[in-house]
XYZ file of C-alpha atoms in Angstrom:
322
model
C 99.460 87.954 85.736
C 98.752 91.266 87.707
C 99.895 91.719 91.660
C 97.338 93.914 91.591
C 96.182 97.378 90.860
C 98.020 100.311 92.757
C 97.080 103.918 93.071
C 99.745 106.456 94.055
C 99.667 110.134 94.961
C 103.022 111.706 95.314
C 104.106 108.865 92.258
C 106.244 111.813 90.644
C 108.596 112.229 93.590
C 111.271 111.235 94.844
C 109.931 108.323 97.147
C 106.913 107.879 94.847
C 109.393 107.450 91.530
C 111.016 104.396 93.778
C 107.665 102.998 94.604
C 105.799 103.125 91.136
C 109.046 101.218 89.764
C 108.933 98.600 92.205
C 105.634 97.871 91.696
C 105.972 98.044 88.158
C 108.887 95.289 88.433
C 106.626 93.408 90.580
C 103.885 92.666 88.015
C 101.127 95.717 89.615
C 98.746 98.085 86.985
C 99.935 101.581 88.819
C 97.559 104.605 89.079
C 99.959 107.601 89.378
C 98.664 111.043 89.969
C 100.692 113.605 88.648
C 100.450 117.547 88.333
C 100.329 118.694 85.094
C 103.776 120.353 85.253
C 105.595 117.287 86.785
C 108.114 115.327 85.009
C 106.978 112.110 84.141
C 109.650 110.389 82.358
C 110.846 106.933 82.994
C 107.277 105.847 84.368
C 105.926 105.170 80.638
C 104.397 102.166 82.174
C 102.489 103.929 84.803
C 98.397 104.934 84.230
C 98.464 108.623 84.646
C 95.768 111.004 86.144
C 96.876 114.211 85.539
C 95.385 116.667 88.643
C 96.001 117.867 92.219
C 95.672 116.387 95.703
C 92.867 118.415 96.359
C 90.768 117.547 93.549
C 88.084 114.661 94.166
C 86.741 114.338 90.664
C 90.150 112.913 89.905
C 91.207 111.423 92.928
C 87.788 109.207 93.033
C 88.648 107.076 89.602
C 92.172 107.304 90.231
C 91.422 105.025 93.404
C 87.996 103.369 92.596
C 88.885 99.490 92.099
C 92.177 99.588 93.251
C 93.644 96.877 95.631
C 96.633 99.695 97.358
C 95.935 103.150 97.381
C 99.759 104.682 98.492
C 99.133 108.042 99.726
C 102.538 109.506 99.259
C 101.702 113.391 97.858
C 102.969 116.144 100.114
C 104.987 119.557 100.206
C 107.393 120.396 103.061
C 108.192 124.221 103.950
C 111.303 124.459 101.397
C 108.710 124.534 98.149
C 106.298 126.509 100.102
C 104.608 128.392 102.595
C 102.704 127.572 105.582
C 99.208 127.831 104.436
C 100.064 125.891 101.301
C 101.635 122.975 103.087
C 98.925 122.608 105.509
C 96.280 122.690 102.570
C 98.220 120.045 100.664
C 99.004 117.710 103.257
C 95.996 117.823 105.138
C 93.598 118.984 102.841
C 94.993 116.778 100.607
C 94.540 113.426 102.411
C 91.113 114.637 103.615
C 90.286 115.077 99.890
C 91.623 111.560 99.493
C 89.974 109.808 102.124
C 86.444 111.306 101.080
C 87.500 109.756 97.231
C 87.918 106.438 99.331
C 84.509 106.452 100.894
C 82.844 106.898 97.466
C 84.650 104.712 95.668
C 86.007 100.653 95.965
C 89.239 100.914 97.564
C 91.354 98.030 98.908
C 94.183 99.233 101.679
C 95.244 103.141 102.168
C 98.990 103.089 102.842
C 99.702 106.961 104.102
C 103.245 108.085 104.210
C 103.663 110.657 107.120
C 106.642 111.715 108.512
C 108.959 110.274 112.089
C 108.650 113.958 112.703
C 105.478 113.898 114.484
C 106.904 111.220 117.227
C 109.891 111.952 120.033
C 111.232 111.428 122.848
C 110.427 112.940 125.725
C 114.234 112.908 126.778
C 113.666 109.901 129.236
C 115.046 107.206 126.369
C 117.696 107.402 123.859
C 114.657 105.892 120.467
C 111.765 106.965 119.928
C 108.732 104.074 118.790
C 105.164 105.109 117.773
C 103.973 105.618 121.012
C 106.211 109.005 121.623
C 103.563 111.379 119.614
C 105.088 114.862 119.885
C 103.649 118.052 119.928
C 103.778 119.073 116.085
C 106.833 121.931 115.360
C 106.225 124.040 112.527
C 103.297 123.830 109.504
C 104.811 120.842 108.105
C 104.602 118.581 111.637
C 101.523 119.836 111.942
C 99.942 119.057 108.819
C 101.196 115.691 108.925
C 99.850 115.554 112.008
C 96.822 116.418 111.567
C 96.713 113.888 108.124
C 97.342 111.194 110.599
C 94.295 111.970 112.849
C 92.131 112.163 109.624
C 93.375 108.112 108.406
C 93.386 106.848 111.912
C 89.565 108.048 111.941
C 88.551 106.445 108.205
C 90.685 103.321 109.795
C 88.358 103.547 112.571
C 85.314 104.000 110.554
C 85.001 103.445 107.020
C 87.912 101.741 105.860
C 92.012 99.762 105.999
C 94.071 101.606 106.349
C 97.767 102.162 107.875
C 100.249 105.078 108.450
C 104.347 104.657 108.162
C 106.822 107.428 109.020
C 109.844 107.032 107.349
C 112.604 108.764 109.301
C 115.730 110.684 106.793
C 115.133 108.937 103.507
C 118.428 108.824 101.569
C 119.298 107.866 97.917
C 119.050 108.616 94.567
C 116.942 111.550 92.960
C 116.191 113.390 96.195
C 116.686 116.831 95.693
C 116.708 117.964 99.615
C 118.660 115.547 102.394
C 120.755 113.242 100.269
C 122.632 116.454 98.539
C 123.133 118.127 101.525
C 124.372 115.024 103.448
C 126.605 113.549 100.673
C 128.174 117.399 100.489
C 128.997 117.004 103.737
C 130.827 114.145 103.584
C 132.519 114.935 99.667
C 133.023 118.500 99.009
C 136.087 120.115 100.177
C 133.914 123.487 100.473
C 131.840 122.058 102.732
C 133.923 122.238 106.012
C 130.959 122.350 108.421
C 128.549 120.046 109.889
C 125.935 120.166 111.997
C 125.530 119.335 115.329
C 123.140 116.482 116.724
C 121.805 113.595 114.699
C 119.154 111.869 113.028
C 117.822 108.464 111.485
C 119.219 107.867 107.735
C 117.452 105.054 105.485
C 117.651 104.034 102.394
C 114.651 104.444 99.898
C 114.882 101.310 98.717
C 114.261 100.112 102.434
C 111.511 102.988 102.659
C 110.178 101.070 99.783
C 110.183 97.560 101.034
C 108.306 98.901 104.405
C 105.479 100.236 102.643
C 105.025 97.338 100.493
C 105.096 95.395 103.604
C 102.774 97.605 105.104
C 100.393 96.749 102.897
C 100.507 92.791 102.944
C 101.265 92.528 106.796
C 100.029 95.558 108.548
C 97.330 96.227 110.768
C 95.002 98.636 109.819
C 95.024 101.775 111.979
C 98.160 100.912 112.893
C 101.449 103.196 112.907
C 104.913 101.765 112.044
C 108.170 103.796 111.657
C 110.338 102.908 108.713
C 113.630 104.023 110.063
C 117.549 103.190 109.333
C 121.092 103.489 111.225
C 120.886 106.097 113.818
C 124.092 108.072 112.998
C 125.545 111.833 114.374
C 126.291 114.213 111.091
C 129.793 114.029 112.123
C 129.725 110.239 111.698
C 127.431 109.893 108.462
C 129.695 112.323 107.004
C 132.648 110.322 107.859
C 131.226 107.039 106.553
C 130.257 108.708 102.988
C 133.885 110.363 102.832
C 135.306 106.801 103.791
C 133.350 105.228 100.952
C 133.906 107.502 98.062
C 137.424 109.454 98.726
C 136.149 112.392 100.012
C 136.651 115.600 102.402
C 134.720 115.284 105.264
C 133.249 118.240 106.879
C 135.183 118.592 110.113
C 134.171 121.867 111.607
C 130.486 121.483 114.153
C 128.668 124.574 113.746
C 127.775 125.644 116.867
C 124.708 124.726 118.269
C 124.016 128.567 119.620
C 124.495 129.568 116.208
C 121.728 127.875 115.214
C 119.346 128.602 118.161
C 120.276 132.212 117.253
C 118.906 131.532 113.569
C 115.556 131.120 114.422
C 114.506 134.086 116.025
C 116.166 136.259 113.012
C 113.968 133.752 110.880
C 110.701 134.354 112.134
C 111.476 138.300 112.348
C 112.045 137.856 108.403
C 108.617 136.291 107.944
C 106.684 138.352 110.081
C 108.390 141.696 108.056
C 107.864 139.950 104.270
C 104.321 138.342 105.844
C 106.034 134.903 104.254
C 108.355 132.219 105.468
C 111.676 133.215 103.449
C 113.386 130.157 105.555
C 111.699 126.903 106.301
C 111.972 127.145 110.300
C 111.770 129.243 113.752
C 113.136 129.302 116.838
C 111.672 125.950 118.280
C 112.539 124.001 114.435
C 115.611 125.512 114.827
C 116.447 123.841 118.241
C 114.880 120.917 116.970
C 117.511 120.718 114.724
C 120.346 120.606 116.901
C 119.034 117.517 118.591
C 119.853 113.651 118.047
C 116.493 112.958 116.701
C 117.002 108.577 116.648
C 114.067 106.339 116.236
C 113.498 102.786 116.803
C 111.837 100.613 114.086
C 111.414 97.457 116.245
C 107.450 97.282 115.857
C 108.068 97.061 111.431
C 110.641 94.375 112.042
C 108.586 92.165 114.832
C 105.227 93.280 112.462
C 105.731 93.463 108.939
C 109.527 91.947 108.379
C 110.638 95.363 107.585
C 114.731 95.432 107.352
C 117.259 98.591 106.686
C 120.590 97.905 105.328
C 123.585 100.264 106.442
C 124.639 103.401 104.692
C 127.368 101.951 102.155
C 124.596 99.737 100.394
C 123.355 102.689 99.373
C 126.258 104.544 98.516
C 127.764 103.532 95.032
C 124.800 104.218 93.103
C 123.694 107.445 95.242
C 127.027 108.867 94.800
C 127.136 108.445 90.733
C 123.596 109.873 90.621
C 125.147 112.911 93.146
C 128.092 113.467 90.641
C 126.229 113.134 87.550
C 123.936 115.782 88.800
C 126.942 117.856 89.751
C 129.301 116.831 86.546
């Protein structure tokens, strides 16, 4: 017997592959929207609507009669420029939400980013409360998403928002290379300064699936993992797996110095050639930690330590790079 009927947007990336499978192992009918250029293979089992984010004539059957509808379509500033990511990510959901309204929809489960909460330097984690002033087109637009489902919570429907923090694991084509390079590849001698929150998709997964049975609607609830320096998590993934940890910082001036030569390049080409600025680029420099107390007292939510992840991350890393 059916769990259920799930919709997903987003279902051909990398969290969104995780998720449709899941369900899919858990007995749900899945919904997947998918451009028509995406590669859909392995997801045989998922219902496909083949369309865009910003199209309402097929998000609205996509969604209608569904008991989840997993918001999980985005585009960060690496596949695109400003303009674009802000018309994805928050046109995109407010193209959702309207499909929503016209159509029978159980709970909206929106994936957003930790990026739009921090600290204000007075405590070591930050929790939902800490909303941040957005940095950069992609903070922003998440942003901005956030304010849109917190106001159809509000008004015209369930819904809830996670932030996953650094999701790590296999098929990611952004963070887990870079931070498995760091801690394998010889030619990698240099890692960055400061620190951030890495979790496992498979965690990710488990949050938003417990999101959905235990949640409050127009509540927010950050699915994060170990807090862990680069120096560290490289250290950890060299331990596990033989490798050369990257033992050289780069300098955190060297990076502050990056992001006014960035934003020169943009304003000269009128595009952004590199994904950040001067304020993203001191962003990065910082330990960026997150607490994700209110998932575990609230939905049950769990993270398991870097190594669980590791053997079958690092065979999908060195198949890709056989």
């Amino acid at each position: 017997m059916s769990a259920g009927t799930a919709a997903v947007t987003g279902a051909t990336g990398f969290l969104g592959t995780h998720l449709c499978e899941r369900l899919l192992e858990e007995g749900w009918d899945v919904r997947g929207l998918s451009r028509p250029s995406s590669d859909r293979d392995g997801l045989e089992d998922v219902d496909w609507y083949v369309g865009d984010v910003l199209e309402e004539e097929t998000l609205r059957p996509l969604v209608d009669g569904v008991d989840a509808a997993f918001h999980l379509a985005g585009v960060g500033l690496w596949s695109a420029g400003p303009e674009t990511v802000e018309r994805v990510n928050r046109d995109g959901t407010a193209t959702l939400l309207s499909a929503c309204r016209d159509a029978d929809v159980g709970r909206l489960i929106f994936a957003s980013t930790a990026g739009t909460r921090r600290t204000n330097g007075t405590k070591r984690f930050a929790d939902e409360s800490d909303v941040a002033e957005p940095i950069g087109a992609y903070q922003s637009s998440k942003a901005a998403a956030e304010r849109l489902v917190d106001r159809y919570a509000e008004t015209d429907g369930d819904a809830v928002t996670v932030h996953p923090t650094s999701i790590f694991g296999p098929g990611d084509d952004s963070f887990t290379p870079q931070l498995l390079a760091m801690g394998l590849e010889p030619t990698m001698p240099a890692y960055l300064p400061g620190g951030l929150s890495i979790v496992g998709v498979s965690d990710v997964v488990d949050g938003v699936l417990g999101a959905y049975h235990d949640g409050t609607s127009g509540e927010h609830y950050i699915l994060g993992g170990e807090n862990l320096t680069y120096d560290r998590a490289a250290s950890r993934v060299a331990d596990h797996a033989d490798g050369s940890p990257a033992r050289v910082p780069v300098p955190s001036t060297a990076i502050h110095a990056a992001g006014p030569v960035a934003e020169a390049v943009g304003a000269v080409t009128d595009r952004q050639v590199f994904p950040f600025d001067r304020q993203m680029a001191r962003l990065a420099t910082q330990k960026l930690f997150y607490s994700s107390e209110k998932a575990h007292d609230e939905l049950g939510y769990e993270y398991e330590p870097l190594e669980a992840h590791l053997p079958e991350t690092v065979a999908w890393y060195r198949e890709q790079n056989a």
